[in-house]
PDB file of C-alpha atoms and ligand atoms in Angstrom:
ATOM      1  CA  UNK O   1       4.751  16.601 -31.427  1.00  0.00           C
ATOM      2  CA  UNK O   2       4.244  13.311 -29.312  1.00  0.00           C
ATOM      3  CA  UNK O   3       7.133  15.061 -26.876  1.00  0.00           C
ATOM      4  CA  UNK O   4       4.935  18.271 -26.969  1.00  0.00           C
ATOM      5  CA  UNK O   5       2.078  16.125 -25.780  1.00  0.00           C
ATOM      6  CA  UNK O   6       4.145  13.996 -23.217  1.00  0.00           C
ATOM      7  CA  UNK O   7       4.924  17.415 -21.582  1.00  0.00           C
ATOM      8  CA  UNK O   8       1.191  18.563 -21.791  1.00  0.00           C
ATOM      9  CA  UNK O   9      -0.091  14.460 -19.989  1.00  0.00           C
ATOM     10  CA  UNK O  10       2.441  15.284 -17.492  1.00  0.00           C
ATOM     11  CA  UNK O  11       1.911  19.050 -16.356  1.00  0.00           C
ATOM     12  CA  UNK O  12      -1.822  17.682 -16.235  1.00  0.00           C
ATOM     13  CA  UNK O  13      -0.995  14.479 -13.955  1.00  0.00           C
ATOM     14  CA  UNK O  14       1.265  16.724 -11.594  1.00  0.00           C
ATOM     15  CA  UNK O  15      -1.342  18.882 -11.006  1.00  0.00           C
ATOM     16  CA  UNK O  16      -4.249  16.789 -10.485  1.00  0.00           C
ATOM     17  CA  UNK O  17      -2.426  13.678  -8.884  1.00  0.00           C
ATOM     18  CA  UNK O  18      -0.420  15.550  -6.323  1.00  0.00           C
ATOM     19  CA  UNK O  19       0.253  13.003  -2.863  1.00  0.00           C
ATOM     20  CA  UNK O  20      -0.823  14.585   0.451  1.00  0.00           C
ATOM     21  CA  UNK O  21       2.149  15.871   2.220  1.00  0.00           C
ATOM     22  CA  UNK O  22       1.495  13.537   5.253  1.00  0.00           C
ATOM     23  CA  UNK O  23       1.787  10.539   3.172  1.00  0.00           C
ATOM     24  CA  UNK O  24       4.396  12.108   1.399  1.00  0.00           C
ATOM     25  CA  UNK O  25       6.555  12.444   5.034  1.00  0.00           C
ATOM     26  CA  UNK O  26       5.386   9.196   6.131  1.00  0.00           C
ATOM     27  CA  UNK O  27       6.855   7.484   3.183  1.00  0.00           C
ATOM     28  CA  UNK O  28      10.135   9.337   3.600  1.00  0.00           C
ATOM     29  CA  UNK O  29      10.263   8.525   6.992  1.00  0.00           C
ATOM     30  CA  UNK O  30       9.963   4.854   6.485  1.00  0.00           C
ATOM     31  CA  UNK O  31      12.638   4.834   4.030  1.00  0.00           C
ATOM     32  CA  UNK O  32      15.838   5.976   6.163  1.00  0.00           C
ATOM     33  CA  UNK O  33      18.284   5.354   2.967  1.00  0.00           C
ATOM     34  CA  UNK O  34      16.763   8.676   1.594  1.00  0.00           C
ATOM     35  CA  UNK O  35      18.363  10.570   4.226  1.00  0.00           C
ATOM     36  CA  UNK O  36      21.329  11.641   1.187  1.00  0.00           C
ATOM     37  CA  UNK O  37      19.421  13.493  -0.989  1.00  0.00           C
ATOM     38  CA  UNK O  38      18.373  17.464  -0.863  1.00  0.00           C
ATOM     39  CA  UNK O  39      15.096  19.299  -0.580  1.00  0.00           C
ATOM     40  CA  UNK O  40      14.826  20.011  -4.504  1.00  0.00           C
ATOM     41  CA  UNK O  41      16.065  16.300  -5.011  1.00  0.00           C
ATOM     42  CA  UNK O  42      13.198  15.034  -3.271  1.00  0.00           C
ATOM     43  CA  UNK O  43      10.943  17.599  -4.793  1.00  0.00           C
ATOM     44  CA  UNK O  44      12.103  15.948  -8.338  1.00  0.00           C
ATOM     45  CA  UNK O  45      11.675  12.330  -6.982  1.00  0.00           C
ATOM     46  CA  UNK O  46       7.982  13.460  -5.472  1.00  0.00           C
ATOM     47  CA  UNK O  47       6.812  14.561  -9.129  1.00  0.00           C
ATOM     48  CA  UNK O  48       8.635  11.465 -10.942  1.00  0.00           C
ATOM     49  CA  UNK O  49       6.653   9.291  -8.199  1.00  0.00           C
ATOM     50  CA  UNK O  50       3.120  10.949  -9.385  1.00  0.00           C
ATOM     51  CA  UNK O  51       4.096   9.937 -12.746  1.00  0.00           C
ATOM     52  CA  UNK O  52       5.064   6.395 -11.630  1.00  0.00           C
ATOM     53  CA  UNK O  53       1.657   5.900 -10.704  1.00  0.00           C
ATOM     54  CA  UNK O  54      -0.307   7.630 -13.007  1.00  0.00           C
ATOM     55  CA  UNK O  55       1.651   4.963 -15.619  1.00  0.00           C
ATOM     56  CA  UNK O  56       1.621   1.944 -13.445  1.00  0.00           C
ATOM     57  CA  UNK O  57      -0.880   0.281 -11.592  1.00  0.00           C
ATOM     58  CA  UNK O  58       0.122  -1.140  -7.988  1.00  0.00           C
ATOM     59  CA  UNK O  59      -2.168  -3.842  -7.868  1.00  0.00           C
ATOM     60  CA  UNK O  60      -3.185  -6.647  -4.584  1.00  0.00           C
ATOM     61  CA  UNK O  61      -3.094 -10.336  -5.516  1.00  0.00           C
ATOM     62  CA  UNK O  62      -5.379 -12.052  -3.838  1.00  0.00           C
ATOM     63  CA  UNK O  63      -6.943 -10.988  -1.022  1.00  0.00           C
ATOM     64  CA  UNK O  64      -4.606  -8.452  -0.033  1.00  0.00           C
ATOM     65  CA  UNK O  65      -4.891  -4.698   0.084  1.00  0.00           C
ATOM     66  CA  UNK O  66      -2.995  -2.126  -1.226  1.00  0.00           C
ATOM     67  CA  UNK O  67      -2.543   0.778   1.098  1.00  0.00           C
ATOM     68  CA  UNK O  68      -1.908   4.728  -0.124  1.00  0.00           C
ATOM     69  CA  UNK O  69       1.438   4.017   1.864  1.00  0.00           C
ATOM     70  CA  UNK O  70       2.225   0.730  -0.207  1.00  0.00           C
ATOM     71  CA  UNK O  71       1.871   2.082  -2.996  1.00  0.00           C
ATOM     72  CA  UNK O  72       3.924   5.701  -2.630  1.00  0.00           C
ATOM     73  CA  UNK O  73       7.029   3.954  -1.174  1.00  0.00           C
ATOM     74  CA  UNK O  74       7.300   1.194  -3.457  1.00  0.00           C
ATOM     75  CA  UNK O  75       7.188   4.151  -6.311  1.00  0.00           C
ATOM     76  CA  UNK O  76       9.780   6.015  -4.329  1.00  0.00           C
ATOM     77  CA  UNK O  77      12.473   3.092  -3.823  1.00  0.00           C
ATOM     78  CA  UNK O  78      11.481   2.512  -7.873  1.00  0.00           C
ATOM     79  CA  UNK O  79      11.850   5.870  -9.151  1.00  0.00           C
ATOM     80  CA  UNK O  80      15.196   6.447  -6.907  1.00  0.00           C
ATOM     81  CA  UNK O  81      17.077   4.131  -9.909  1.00  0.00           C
ATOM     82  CA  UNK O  82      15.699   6.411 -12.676  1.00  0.00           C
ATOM     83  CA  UNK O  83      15.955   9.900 -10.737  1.00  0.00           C
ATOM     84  CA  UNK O  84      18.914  11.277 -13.270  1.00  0.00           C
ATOM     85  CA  UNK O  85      17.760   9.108 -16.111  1.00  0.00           C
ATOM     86  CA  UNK O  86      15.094   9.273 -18.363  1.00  0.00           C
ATOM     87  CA  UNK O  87      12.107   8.217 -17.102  1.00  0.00           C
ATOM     88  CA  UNK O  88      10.985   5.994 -20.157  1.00  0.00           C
ATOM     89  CA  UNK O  89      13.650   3.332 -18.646  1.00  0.00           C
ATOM     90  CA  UNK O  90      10.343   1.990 -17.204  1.00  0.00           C
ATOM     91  CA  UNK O  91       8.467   1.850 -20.197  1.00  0.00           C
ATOM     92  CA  UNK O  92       6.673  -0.672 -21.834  1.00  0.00           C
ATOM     93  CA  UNK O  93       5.027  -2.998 -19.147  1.00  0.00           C
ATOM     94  CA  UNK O  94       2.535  -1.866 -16.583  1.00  0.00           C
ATOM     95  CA  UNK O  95       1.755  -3.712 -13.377  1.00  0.00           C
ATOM     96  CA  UNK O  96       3.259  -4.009 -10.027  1.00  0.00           C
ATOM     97  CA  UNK O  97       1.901  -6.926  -8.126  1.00  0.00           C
ATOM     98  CA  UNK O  98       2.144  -7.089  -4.315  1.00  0.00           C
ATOM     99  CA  UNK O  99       1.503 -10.465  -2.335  1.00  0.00           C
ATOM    100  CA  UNK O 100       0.191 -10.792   1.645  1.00  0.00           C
ATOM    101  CA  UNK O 101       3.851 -13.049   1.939  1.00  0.00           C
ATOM    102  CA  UNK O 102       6.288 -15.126  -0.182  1.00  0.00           C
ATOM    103  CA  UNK O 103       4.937 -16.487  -3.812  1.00  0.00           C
ATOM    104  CA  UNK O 104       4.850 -18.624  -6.104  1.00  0.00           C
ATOM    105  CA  UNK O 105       4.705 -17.695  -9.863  1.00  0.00           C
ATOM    106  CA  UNK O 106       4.636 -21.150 -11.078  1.00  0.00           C
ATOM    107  CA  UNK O 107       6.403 -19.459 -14.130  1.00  0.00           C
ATOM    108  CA  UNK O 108       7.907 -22.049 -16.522  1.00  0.00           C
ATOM    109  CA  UNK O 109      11.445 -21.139 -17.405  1.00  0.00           C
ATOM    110  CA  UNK O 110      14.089 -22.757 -19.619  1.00  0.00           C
ATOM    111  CA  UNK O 111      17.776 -23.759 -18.604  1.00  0.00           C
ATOM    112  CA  UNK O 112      20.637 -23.357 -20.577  1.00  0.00           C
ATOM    113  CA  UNK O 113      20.329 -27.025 -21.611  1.00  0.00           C
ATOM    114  CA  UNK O 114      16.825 -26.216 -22.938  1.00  0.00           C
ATOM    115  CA  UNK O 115      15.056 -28.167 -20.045  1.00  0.00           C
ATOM    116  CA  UNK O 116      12.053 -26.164 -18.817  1.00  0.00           C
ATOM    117  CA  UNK O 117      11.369 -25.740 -15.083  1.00  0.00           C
ATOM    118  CA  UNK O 118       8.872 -25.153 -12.871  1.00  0.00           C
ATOM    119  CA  UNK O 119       9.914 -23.084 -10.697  1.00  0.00           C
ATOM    120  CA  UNK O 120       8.454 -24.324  -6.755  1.00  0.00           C
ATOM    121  CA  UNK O 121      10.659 -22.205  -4.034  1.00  0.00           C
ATOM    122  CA  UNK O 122       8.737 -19.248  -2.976  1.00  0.00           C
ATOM    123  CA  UNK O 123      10.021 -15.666  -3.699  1.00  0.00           C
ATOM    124  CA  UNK O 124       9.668 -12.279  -1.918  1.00  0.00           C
ATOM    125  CA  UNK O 125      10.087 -10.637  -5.822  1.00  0.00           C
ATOM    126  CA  UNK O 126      10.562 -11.154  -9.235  1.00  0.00           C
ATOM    127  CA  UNK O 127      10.599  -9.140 -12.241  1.00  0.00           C
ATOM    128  CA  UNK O 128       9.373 -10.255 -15.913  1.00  0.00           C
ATOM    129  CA  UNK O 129      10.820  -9.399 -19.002  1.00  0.00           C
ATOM    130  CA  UNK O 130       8.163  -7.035 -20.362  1.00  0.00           C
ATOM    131  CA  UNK O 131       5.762  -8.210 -17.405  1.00  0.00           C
ATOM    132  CA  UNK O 132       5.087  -6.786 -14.366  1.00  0.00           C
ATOM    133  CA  UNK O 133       7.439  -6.485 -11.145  1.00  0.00           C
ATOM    134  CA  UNK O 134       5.993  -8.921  -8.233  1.00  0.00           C
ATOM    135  CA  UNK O 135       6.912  -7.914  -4.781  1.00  0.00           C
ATOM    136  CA  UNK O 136       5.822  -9.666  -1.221  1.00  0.00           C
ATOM    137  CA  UNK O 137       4.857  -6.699   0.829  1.00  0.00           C
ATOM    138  CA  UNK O 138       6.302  -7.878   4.401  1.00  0.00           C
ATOM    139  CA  UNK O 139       9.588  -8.304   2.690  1.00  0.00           C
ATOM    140  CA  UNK O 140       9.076  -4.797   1.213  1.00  0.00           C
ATOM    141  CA  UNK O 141       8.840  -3.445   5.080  1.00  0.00           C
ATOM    142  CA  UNK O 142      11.490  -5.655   6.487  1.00  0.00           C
ATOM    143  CA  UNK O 143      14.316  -4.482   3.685  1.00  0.00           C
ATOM    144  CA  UNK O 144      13.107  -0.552   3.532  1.00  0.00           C
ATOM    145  CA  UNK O 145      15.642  -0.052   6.465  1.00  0.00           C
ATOM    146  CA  UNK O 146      19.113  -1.435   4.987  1.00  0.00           C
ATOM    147  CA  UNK O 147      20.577  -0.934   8.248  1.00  0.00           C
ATOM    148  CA  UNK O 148      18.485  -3.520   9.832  1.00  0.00           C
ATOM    149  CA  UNK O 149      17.956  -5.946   6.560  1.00  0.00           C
ATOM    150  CA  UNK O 150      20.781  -5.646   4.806  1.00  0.00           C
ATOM    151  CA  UNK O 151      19.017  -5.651   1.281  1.00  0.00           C
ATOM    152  CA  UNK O 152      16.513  -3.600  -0.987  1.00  0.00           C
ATOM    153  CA  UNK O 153      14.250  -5.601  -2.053  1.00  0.00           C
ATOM    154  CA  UNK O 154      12.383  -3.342  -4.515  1.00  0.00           C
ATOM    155  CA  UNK O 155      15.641  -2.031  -5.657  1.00  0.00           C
ATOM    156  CA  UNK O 156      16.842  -4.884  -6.717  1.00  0.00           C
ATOM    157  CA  UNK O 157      13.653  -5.659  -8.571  1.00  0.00           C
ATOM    158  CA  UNK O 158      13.825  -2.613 -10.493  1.00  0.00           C
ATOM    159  CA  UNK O 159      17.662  -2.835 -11.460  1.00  0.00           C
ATOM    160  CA  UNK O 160      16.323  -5.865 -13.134  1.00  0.00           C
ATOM    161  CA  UNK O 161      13.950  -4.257 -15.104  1.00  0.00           C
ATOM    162  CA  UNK O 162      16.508  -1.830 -16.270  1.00  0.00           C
ATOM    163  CA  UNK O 163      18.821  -4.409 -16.985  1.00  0.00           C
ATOM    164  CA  UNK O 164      15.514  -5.837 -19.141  1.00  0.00           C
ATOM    165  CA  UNK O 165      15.476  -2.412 -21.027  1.00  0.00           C
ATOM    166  CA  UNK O 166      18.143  -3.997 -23.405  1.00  0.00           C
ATOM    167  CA  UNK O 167      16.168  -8.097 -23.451  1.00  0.00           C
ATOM    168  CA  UNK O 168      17.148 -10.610 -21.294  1.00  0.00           C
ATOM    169  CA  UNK O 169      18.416  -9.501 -17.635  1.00  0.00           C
ATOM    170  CA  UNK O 170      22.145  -9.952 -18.313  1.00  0.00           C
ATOM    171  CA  UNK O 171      23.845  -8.010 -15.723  1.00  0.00           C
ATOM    172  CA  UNK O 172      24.432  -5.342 -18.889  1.00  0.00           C
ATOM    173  CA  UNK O 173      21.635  -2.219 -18.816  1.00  0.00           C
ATOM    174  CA  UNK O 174      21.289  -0.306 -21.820  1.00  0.00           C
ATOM    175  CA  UNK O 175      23.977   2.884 -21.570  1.00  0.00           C
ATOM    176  CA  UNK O 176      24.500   5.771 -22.423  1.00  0.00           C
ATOM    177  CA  UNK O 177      26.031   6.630 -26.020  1.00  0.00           C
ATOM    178  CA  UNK O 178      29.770   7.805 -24.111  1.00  0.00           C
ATOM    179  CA  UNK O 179      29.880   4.646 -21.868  1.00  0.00           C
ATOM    180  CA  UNK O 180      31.885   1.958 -23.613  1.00  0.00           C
ATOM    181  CA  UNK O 181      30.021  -1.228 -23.154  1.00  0.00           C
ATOM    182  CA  UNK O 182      33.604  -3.071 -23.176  1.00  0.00           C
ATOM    183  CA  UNK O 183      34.495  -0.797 -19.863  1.00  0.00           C
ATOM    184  CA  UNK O 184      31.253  -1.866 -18.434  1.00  0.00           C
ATOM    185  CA  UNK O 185      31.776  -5.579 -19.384  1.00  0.00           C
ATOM    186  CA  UNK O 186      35.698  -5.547 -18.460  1.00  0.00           C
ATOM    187  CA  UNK O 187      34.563  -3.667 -14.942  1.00  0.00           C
ATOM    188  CA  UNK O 188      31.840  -5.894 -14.651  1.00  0.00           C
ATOM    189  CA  UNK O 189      33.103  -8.968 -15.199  1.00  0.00           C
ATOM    190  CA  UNK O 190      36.598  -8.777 -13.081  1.00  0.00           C
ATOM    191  CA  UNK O 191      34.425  -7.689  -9.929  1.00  0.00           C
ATOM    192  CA  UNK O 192      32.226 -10.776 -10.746  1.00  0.00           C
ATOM    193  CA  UNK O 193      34.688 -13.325 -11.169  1.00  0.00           C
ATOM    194  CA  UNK O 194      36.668 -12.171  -8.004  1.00  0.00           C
ATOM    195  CA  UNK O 195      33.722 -12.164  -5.971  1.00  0.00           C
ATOM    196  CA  UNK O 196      32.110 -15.276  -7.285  1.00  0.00           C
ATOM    197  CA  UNK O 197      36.128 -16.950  -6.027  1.00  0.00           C
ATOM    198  CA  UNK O 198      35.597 -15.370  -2.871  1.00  0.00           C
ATOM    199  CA  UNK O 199      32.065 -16.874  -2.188  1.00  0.00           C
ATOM    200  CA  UNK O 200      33.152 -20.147  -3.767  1.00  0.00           C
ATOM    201  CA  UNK O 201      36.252 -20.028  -0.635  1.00  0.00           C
ATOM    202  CA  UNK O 202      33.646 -19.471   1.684  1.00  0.00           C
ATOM    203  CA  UNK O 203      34.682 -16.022   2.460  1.00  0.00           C
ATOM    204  CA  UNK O 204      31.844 -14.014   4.955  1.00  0.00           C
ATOM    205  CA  UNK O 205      30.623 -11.571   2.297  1.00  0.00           C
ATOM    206  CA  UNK O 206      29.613  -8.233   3.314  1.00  0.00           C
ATOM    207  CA  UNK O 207      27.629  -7.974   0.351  1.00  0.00           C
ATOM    208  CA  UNK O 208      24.725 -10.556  -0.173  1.00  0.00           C
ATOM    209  CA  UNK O 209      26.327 -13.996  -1.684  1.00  0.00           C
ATOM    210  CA  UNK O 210      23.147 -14.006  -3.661  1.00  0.00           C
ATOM    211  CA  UNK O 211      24.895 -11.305  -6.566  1.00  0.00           C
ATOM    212  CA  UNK O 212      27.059 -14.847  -7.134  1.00  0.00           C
ATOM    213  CA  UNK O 213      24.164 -16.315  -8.401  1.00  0.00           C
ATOM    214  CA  UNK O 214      24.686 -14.864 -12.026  1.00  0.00           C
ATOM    215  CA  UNK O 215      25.990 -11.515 -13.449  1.00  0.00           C
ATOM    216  CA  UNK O 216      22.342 -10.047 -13.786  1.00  0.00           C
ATOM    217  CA  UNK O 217      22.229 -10.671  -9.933  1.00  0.00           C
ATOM    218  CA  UNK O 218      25.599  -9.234  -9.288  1.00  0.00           C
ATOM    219  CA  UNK O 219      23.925  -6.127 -11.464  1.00  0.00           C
ATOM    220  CA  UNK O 220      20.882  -5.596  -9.003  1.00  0.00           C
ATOM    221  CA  UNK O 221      22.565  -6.757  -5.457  1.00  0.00           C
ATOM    222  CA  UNK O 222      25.365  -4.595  -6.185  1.00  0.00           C
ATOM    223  CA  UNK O 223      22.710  -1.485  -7.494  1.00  0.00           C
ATOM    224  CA  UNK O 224      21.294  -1.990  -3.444  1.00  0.00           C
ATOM    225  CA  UNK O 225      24.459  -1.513  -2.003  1.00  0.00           C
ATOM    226  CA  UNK O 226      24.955   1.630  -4.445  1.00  0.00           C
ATOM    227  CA  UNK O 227      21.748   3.163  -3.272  1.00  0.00           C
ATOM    228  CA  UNK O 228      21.508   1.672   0.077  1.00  0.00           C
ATOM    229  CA  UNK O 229      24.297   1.480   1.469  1.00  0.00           C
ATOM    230  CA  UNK O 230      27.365   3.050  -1.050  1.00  0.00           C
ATOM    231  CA  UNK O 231      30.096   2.897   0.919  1.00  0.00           C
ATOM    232  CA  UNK O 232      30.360  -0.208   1.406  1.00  0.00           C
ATOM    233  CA  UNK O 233      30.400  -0.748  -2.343  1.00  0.00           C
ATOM    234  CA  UNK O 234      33.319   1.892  -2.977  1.00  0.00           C
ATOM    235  CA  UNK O 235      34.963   0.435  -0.266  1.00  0.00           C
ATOM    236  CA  UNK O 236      34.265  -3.316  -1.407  1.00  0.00           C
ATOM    237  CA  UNK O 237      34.541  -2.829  -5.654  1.00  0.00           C
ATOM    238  CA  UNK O 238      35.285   0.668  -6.226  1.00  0.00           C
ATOM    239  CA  UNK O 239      35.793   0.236  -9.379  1.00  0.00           C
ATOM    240  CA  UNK O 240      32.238  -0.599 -10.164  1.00  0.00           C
ATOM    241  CA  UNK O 241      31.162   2.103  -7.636  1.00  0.00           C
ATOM    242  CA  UNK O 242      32.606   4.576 -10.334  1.00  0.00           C
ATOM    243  CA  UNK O 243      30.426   2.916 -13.016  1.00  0.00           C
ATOM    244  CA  UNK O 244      27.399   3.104 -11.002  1.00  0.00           C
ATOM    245  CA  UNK O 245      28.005   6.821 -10.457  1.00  0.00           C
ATOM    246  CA  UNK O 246      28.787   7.020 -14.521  1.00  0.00           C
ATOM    247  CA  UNK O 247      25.518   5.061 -14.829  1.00  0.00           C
ATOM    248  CA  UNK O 248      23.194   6.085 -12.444  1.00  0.00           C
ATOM    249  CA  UNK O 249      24.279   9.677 -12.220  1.00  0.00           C
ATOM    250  CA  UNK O 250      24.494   9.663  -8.761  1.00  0.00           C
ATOM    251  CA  UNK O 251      27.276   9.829  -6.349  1.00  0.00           C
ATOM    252  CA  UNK O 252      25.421   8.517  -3.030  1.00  0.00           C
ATOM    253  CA  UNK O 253      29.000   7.824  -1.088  1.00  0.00           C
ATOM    254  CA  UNK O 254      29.962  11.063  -1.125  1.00  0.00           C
ATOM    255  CA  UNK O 255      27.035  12.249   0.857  1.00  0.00           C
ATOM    256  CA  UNK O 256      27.144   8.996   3.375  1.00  0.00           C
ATOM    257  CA  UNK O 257      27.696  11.208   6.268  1.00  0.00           C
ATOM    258  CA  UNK O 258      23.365  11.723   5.832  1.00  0.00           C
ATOM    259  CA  UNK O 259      23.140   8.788   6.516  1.00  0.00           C
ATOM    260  CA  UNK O 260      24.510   8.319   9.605  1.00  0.00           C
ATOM    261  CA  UNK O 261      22.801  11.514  11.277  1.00  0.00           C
ATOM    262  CA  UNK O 262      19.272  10.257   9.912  1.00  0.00           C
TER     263      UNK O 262
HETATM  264 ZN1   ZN H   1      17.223 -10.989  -8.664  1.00  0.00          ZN
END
């Protein structure tokens, strides 16, 4: 029954919520790492993005305001994670928060010793365990382009909050019922380790020596590479490329040569 009328909210979102074409094409064009997927792919991604916001609101803080554009291609880069996987990944929290620049939560959090912080540094995004996702929009424009930035900003972001699907963000997203959680941990966990030694060295990392930080970090910088930039993750830990594509349900290295004629 409540699937029945799941089906019956959607149909009626889809057709009343439809995004204009040109704001459709404008959003694609400012997101070059899209280049990989096919016409019906993006037809999918277009109807899971009208969903997106019909669920979630995309909200200013402060003075700032939220453009049409803003909006669609933050849903985009979001619903690109959850394209092959159910779309209820996402449920249970509802806002996405965008800041004019770099923020400050002021969130109190608690170290492993059971001291609570304050945390002070400013942050281009964050995502809350059963809160809302909190994004700086001019860090959102600079890292839409991987070529030029290097990172995904909103991408990582939402890894997190699938990593939150199963409580804490632990580097561990709930899977599927035939994915061992001991292969992910043992895969996991050896590509961790080495990198974290290689970072430690002082070893130039082509991927961002941020995913060092923790294994819930590894998780989501490692989930940018996969969508952003996959080759270098098969070529770097091809091991956990393989996951990823287990995961995710998406092979994006295979169709790398999109990339480079977009
Ligand atoms: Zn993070």
């Amino acid at each position: 029954m409540f699937e029945a009328l799941r089906r019956w909210r959607q149909k009626r979102v889809l057709a009343s919520s439809a995004i204009p074409e040109p704001l459709w094409r404008e959003a694609l064009e400012s997101l070059p790492f899209l280049a990989i997927y096919t016409d019906a792919e993006l037809a999918r991604l277009r109807q899971r993005v009208v969903l997106f916001l019909s669920e979630k609101s995309v909200v200013a803080a402060k003075s700032f305001e939220v453009t049409p554009l803003m909006r669609v291609m933050i849903a985009i880069q979001a619903c690109v994670l959850t394209l092959n996987l159910d779309p209820r990944f996402y449920d249970g929290w509802e806002n996405v928060i965008v800041y004019p620049d770099e923020f400050i939560t002021g969130l109190e959090y608690e170290d492993e010793a059971g001291v609570v912080h304050r945390r002070s540094e400013p942050l281009a995004g964050e995502a809350m365990p059963g809160g809302p996702v909190v994004l700086s929009w001019p860090d959102i424009e600079a890292s839409a382009d991987w070529s030029a930035a290097g990172m995904n900003l909103v991408i990582h972001e939402f890894a997190h909050k699938i990593d939150m699907r199963s409580g804490e963000a632990n580097g561990c997203p709930p899977l599927p019922g035939e994915m061992p959680p001991r292969t992910w941990q043992k895969t996991m966990n050896a590509a961790y380790q080495d990198f974290l030694g290689r970072v430690e060295k002082g070893e130039e990392t082509a991927i961002d020596p941020y995913a060092s930080e923790s294994p819930a970090e590894f998780f989501a910088v490692l989930s940018e590479v996969f969508f952003a930039e996959p080759t270098l993750l098969q070529t770097e830990y091809p091991k956990v490329y393989q996951l990823f594509t287990w995961f995710y349900r998406q092979d994006p290295a295979s169709r790398a040569e999109l990339l480079l004629e977009g």
